Short mmCIF file of C-alpha atoms in Angstrom, two decimals:
data_model
loop_
_atom_site.label_atom_id
_atom_site.label_comp_id
_atom_site.label_asym_id
_atom_site.label_seq_id
_atom_site.Cartn_x
_atom_site.Cartn_y
_atom_site.Cartn_z
CA UNK R 103 44.09 -141.40 36.01
CA UNK R 104 47.70 -140.80 36.81
CA UNK R 105 49.40 -139.53 39.94
CA UNK R 106 48.50 -142.71 41.74
CA UNK R 107 50.87 -144.78 43.72
CA UNK R 108 52.42 -141.81 45.51
CA UNK R 109 54.10 -140.13 42.52
CA UNK R 110 54.69 -136.40 42.89
CA UNK R 111 54.95 -134.42 39.60
CA UNK R 112 57.68 -131.82 39.34
CA UNK R 113 57.37 -128.25 38.07
CA UNK R 114 59.12 -128.71 34.77
CA UNK R 115 56.73 -131.54 33.96
CA UNK R 116 53.64 -129.40 34.51
CA UNK R 117 54.74 -125.95 33.28
CA UNK R 118 55.62 -125.59 29.60
CA UNK R 119 58.73 -123.48 29.14
CA UNK R 120 60.53 -122.27 25.98
CA UNK R 121 61.63 -124.91 23.56
CA UNK R 122 65.26 -125.85 23.51
CA UNK R 123 67.20 -124.96 20.41
CA UNK R 124 68.05 -128.04 18.44
CA UNK R 125 71.77 -128.40 18.00
CA UNK R 126 73.09 -129.49 14.66
CA UNK R 127 75.34 -132.48 14.68
CA UNK R 128 78.81 -131.11 13.92
CA UNK R 129 80.02 -134.34 12.39
CA UNK R 130 77.04 -134.47 9.99
CA UNK R 131 77.56 -130.82 9.09
CA UNK R 132 81.23 -131.38 8.29
CA UNK R 133 80.41 -134.40 6.15
CA UNK R 134 77.77 -132.45 4.22
CA UNK R 135 80.14 -129.54 3.51
CA UNK R 136 83.31 -131.47 2.69
CA UNK R 137 82.03 -134.66 1.06
CA UNK R 138 78.95 -133.43 -0.89
CA UNK R 139 78.34 -130.85 -3.61
CA UNK R 140 76.88 -127.57 -2.30
CA UNK R 141 74.57 -127.27 -5.33
CA UNK R 142 73.32 -130.75 -6.24
CA UNK R 143 73.84 -132.38 -2.81
CA UNK R 144 75.57 -135.30 -4.51
CA UNK R 145 78.87 -136.83 -3.51
CA UNK R 146 81.88 -134.92 -4.71
CA UNK R 147 83.59 -136.51 -7.69
CA UNK R 148 86.25 -135.24 -9.99
CA UNK R 149 86.44 -132.72 -11.55
CA UNK R 150 85.78 -130.68 -8.39
CA UNK R 151 85.59 -126.88 -8.51
CA UNK R 152 85.41 -124.17 -5.87
CA UNK R 153 83.86 -120.70 -6.04
CA UNK R 154 85.32 -117.40 -4.83
CA UNK R 155 83.59 -117.89 -1.48
CA UNK R 156 85.24 -121.26 -0.84
CA UNK R 157 82.34 -123.64 -1.51
CA UNK R 158 82.86 -127.03 -3.17
CA UNK R 159 80.89 -128.16 -6.24
CA UNK R 160 80.86 -130.81 -8.90
CA UNK R 161 81.80 -129.24 -12.21
CA UNK R 162 78.97 -131.01 -14.00
CA UNK R 163 76.42 -129.49 -11.62
CA UNK R 164 77.79 -125.97 -12.23
CA UNK R 165 77.66 -126.39 -16.01
CA UNK R 166 74.06 -127.64 -15.86
CA UNK R 167 73.12 -124.74 -13.58
CA UNK R 168 74.62 -122.17 -15.97
CA UNK R 169 73.04 -123.74 -19.07
CA UNK R 170 69.57 -123.86 -17.51
CA UNK R 171 68.00 -120.56 -18.62
CA UNK R 172 64.35 -121.55 -18.18
CA UNK R 173 62.03 -119.04 -16.45
CA UNK R 174 61.02 -121.70 -13.89
CA UNK R 175 64.60 -121.97 -12.67
CA UNK R 176 64.70 -122.15 -8.88
CA UNK R 177 67.15 -119.65 -7.36
CA UNK R 178 70.00 -121.31 -5.50
CA UNK R 179 71.55 -119.34 -2.67
CA UNK R 180 74.70 -121.46 -2.77
CA UNK R 181 75.34 -120.57 -6.44
CA UNK R 182 73.63 -117.19 -6.90
CA UNK R 183 76.99 -115.40 -7.15
CA UNK R 184 78.24 -117.66 -9.98
CA UNK R 185 77.52 -115.96 -13.32
CA UNK R 186 79.91 -117.87 -15.59
CA UNK R 187 82.34 -120.77 -15.55
CA UNK R 188 85.17 -118.24 -15.04
CA UNK R 189 83.90 -117.58 -11.51
CA UNK R 190 84.94 -121.05 -10.37
CA UNK R 191 88.39 -122.70 -10.20
CA UNK R 192 89.10 -126.36 -10.83
CA UNK R 193 90.96 -127.82 -7.84
CA UNK R 194 94.19 -129.79 -8.11
CA UNK R 195 93.71 -132.33 -5.29
CA UNK R 196 96.11 -134.98 -3.97
CA UNK R 197 94.68 -138.44 -3.22
CA UNK R 198 94.98 -139.96 0.22
CA UNK R 199 96.89 -143.29 0.05
CA UNK R 200 95.03 -144.54 3.15
CA UNK R 201 91.64 -144.05 1.51
CA UNK R 202 89.92 -147.43 1.10
CA UNK R 203 87.15 -146.22 -1.16
CA UNK R 204 83.57 -145.14 -0.80
CA UNK R 205 81.91 -148.44 -1.63
CA UNK R 206 78.67 -148.84 0.28
CA UNK R 207 78.29 -151.88 2.48
CA UNK R 208 75.62 -154.23 1.16
CA UNK R 209 75.20 -156.25 4.32
CA UNK R 210 75.62 -153.36 6.71
CA UNK R 211 78.70 -154.83 8.33
CA UNK R 212 81.04 -152.04 7.20
CA UNK R 213 82.27 -149.32 9.52
CA UNK R 214 82.26 -145.88 7.89
CA UNK R 215 85.15 -143.87 9.27
CA UNK R 216 84.06 -140.25 8.94
CA UNK R 217 87.51 -139.02 9.96
CA UNK R 218 89.10 -140.53 6.88
CA UNK R 219 89.15 -138.25 3.84
CA UNK R 220 89.75 -138.87 0.18
CA UNK R 221 92.27 -136.02 -0.22
CA UNK R 222 95.21 -134.76 1.83
CA UNK R 223 97.58 -131.81 1.97
CA UNK R 224 100.66 -132.53 -0.20
CA UNK R 225 102.99 -130.60 2.15
CA UNK R 226 101.98 -131.54 5.70
CA UNK R 227 99.86 -134.65 5.04
CA UNK R 228 96.70 -133.55 6.90
CA UNK R 229 93.45 -135.08 5.71
CA UNK R 230 90.85 -132.79 4.17
CA UNK R 231 87.94 -133.92 6.38
CA UNK R 232 86.85 -130.57 7.85
CA UNK R 233 88.82 -130.87 11.07
CA UNK R 234 91.58 -128.68 9.67
CA UNK R 235 91.38 -125.47 7.70
CA UNK R 236 92.24 -125.84 4.03
CA UNK R 237 92.87 -123.20 1.33
CA UNK R 238 93.31 -123.13 -2.42
CA UNK R 239 95.14 -120.74 -4.73
CA UNK R 240 92.94 -118.97 -7.24
CA UNK R 241 95.71 -118.76 -9.87
CA UNK R 242 96.51 -122.48 -10.19
CA UNK R 243 93.86 -124.30 -8.10
CA UNK R 244 96.32 -126.19 -5.88
CA UNK R 245 94.93 -127.10 -2.43
CA UNK R 246 96.98 -126.87 0.81
CA UNK R 247 96.26 -126.81 4.51
CA UNK R 248 96.44 -123.44 6.25
CA UNK R 249 99.14 -124.82 8.52
CA UNK R 250 101.38 -125.54 5.52
CA UNK R 251 101.01 -122.01 4.17
CA UNK R 252 101.81 -120.51 7.59
CA UNK R 253 104.76 -122.73 8.42
CA UNK R 254 106.37 -122.63 4.97
CA UNK R 255 105.93 -119.04 3.85
CA UNK R 256 106.59 -118.44 0.19
CA UNK R 257 105.39 -116.27 -2.67
CA UNK R 258 105.32 -119.25 -5.02
CA UNK R 259 103.04 -122.29 -5.02
CA UNK R 260 104.65 -125.27 -3.24
CA UNK R 261 103.37 -127.69 -5.85
CA UNK R 262 103.51 -126.04 -9.30
CA UNK R 263 105.61 -122.91 -8.68
CA UNK R 264 103.05 -120.33 -9.84
CA UNK R 265 103.47 -116.96 -8.05
CA UNK R 266 100.55 -115.78 -5.90
CA UNK R 267 99.59 -113.01 -3.51
CA UNK R 268 97.70 -112.97 -0.25
CA UNK R 269 94.47 -112.01 -2.04
CA UNK R 270 94.68 -115.17 -4.17
CA UNK R 271 94.42 -117.46 -1.12
CA UNK R 272 90.79 -118.56 -0.57
CA UNK R 273 89.70 -120.52 2.50
CA UNK R 274 87.57 -123.60 1.80
CA UNK R 275 84.31 -123.80 3.77
CA UNK R 276 85.31 -120.96 6.10
CA UNK R 277 83.26 -119.39 8.88
CA UNK R 278 81.08 -116.28 8.57
CA UNK R 279 83.97 -113.87 8.98
CA UNK R 280 85.96 -115.61 6.27
CA UNK R 281 82.97 -115.55 3.92
CA UNK R 282 82.45 -111.80 4.45
CA UNK R 283 86.10 -111.05 3.69
CA UNK R 284 86.01 -113.23 0.57
CA UNK R 285 82.79 -111.56 -0.58
CA UNK R 286 84.36 -108.09 -0.35
CA UNK R 287 87.39 -109.24 -2.31
CA UNK R 288 85.14 -110.80 -4.95
CA UNK R 289 83.15 -107.57 -5.43
CA UNK R 290 86.33 -105.47 -5.66
CA UNK R 291 87.82 -107.88 -8.20
CA UNK R 292 84.74 -107.84 -10.42
CA UNK R 293 84.42 -104.05 -10.27
CA UNK R 294 88.08 -103.68 -11.25
CA UNK R 295 87.65 -106.01 -14.23
CA UNK R 296 84.60 -104.01 -15.44
CA UNK R 297 86.55 -100.75 -15.27
CA UNK R 298 89.44 -102.27 -17.22
CA UNK R 299 87.07 -103.48 -19.95
CA UNK R 300 85.48 -100.01 -20.24
CA UNK R 301 88.88 -98.32 -20.48
CA UNK R 302 89.98 -100.74 -23.22
CA UNK R 303 86.80 -100.07 -25.21
CA UNK R 304 87.32 -96.31 -24.86
CA UNK R 305 90.91 -96.55 -26.08
CA UNK R 306 89.96 -98.62 -29.14
CA UNK R 307 87.15 -96.21 -30.03
CA UNK R 308 89.48 -93.20 -29.69
CA UNK R 309 92.14 -94.85 -31.86
CA UNK R 310 89.55 -95.63 -34.55
CA UNK R 311 88.20 -92.05 -34.51
CA UNK R 312 91.74 -90.65 -34.88
CA UNK R 313 92.56 -92.85 -37.86
CA UNK R 314 89.43 -91.97 -39.89
CA UNK R 315 89.87 -88.14 -40.16
CA UNK R 316 93.65 -88.30 -40.52
CA UNK R 317 93.38 -90.29 -43.78
CA UNK R 318 91.78 -87.43 -45.87
CA UNK R 319 93.77 -84.24 -45.11
CA UNK R 320 97.10 -86.02 -45.21
CA UNK R 321 96.62 -86.76 -48.90
CA UNK R 322 95.47 -83.22 -49.66
CA UNK R 323 98.37 -81.54 -47.87
CA UNK R 324 101.17 -83.73 -49.15
CA UNK R 325 100.06 -83.51 -52.77
CA UNK R 326 101.24 -87.04 -53.43
CA UNK R 327 99.38 -89.61 -55.49
CA UNK R 328 100.19 -93.30 -55.56
CA UNK R 329 100.19 -95.03 -58.92
CA UNK R 330 100.32 -98.81 -59.04
CA UNK R 331 102.43 -100.20 -61.84
CA UNK R 332 101.89 -103.49 -63.67
CA UNK R 333 104.54 -105.16 -61.49
CA UNK R 334 102.53 -104.35 -58.34
CA UNK R 335 104.89 -101.64 -57.05
CA UNK R 336 103.39 -98.35 -55.95
CA UNK R 337 105.06 -95.17 -57.16
CA UNK R 338 104.53 -91.63 -55.91
CA UNK R 339 104.09 -88.67 -58.26
CA UNK R 340 104.83 -85.26 -56.72
CA UNK R 341 102.96 -82.24 -58.11
CA UNK R 342 104.50 -78.79 -57.54
CA UNK R 343 103.11 -75.37 -58.34
CA UNK R 344 104.88 -73.47 -61.10
CA UNK R 345 105.56 -69.72 -60.98
CA UNK R 346 104.29 -67.17 -63.49
CA UNK R 347 107.48 -67.29 -65.57
CA UNK R 348 107.09 -71.00 -66.07
CA UNK R 349 109.90 -71.92 -63.72
CA UNK R 350 109.08 -74.16 -60.77
CA UNK R 351 108.63 -72.52 -57.37
CA UNK R 352 110.93 -74.93 -55.55
CA UNK R 353 114.58 -74.07 -56.35
CA UNK R 354 116.02 -77.46 -55.40
CA UNK R 355 116.32 -80.48 -57.58
CA UNK R 356 113.63 -79.26 -59.98
CA UNK R 357 115.75 -76.29 -61.20
CA UNK R 358 118.64 -78.62 -61.83
CA UNK R 359 116.40 -80.83 -63.92
CA UNK R 360 115.19 -77.84 -65.97
CA UNK R 361 118.78 -76.65 -66.60
CA UNK R 362 119.74 -80.13 -67.70
CA UNK R 363 116.83 -80.21 -70.14
CA UNK R 364 117.90 -76.83 -71.58
CA UNK R 365 121.45 -78.10 -72.09
CA UNK R 366 120.21 -81.22 -73.82
CA UNK R 367 118.11 -79.12 -76.20
CA UNK R 368 121.08 -76.83 -77.01
CA UNK R 369 123.33 -79.83 -77.64
CA UNK R 370 120.76 -81.35 -79.98
CA UNK R 371 120.51 -78.07 -81.94
CA UNK R 372 124.32 -77.89 -82.27
CA UNK R 373 124.45 -81.46 -83.50
CA UNK R 374 121.76 -80.79 -86.08
CA UNK R 375 123.66 -77.75 -87.39
CA UNK R 376 126.85 -79.79 -87.65
CA UNK R 377 125.00 -82.47 -89.61
CA UNK R 378 123.65 -79.78 -91.95
CA UNK R 379 127.12 -78.29 -92.53
CA UNK R 380 128.60 -81.71 -93.30
CA UNK R 381 125.81 -82.44 -95.74
CA UNK R 382 126.24 -79.14 -97.55
CA UNK R 383 130.01 -79.54 -97.83
CA UNK R 384 129.62 -83.05 -99.15
CA UNK R 385 127.09 -81.97 -101.76
CA UNK R 386 129.27 -79.01 -102.86
CA UNK R 387 132.25 -81.32 -103.28
CA UNK R 388 130.21 -83.60 -105.50
CA UNK R 389 129.07 -80.66 -107.62
CA UNK R 390 132.66 -79.40 -108.13
CA UNK R 391 133.77 -82.83 -109.32
CA UNK R 392 130.92 -83.02 -111.80
CA UNK R 393 131.70 -79.55 -113.17
CA UNK R 394 135.37 -80.44 -113.59
CA UNK R 395 134.51 -83.59 -115.52
CA UNK R 396 132.12 -81.67 -117.76
CA UNK R 397 134.74 -79.01 -118.46
CA UNK R 398 137.29 -81.68 -119.41
CA UNK R 399 134.90 -83.30 -121.85
CA UNK R 400 134.04 -79.95 -123.44
CA UNK R 401 137.66 -78.99 -123.88
CA UNK R 402 138.48 -82.40 -125.41
CA UNK R 403 135.67 -81.98 -127.89
CA UNK R 404 136.90 -78.62 -129.06
CA UNK R 405 140.50 -79.83 -129.48
#
């Protein structure tokens, strides 16, 4: 069986060598990364978000992933670094006017142009189909091509005018080197935020501890008590130590008040004496008149 009819087998047909590495179709890979969600493997639909490593997701899929806290939850490598909704940024994308739509052909007579993309760069006009490098700004979420950011250098977003730095520029679906750089930046950013939170907590605790002990001794040292009146106003009463002689220790306004009280007492005594003298003189005058009248009557009787 076989090898009849003068056929001569070759070496590579008889000897089994190492298997050839299967090459991944680049076009299919680009379509999977730029047109489908990295978590749910569904087509990208608005709202679209991107993580700090530059991967594209549907926002609904991220919310469902974060809300699922069941113990049987399968770990996802594409979203293992996402701990909260704050770790993703909603993208502000610009529609491509040449996009015909993603309606599937029923009869199979439609040609799917994989080069056409749904979104474009608002500055240069390049389509976001994976053939060109695209970036987004972490502060505002606006998406631009890398060519636009290099050709038109600015410290402000070309679309919304929000200021940004070089660290805020994140490459979408970058290569391994880009992912490593973005991962280091992400770890540094998260560590910095943790340190800031700890410092704020320490400051608030220190401020609270300083306010609690300072409330007691301040009242004891000042010697001031607050009395609330019926009208709602608070009045302060100052208590001072008096000396052995009865005079106050502080020679300021208190001595003046004591001298004024002494003067008022002396004036009142003088007034009372004056009233007494007036009363006595008035009574004596009345008595002299009565005596004179009596004397006149007596003398008239005798004559």
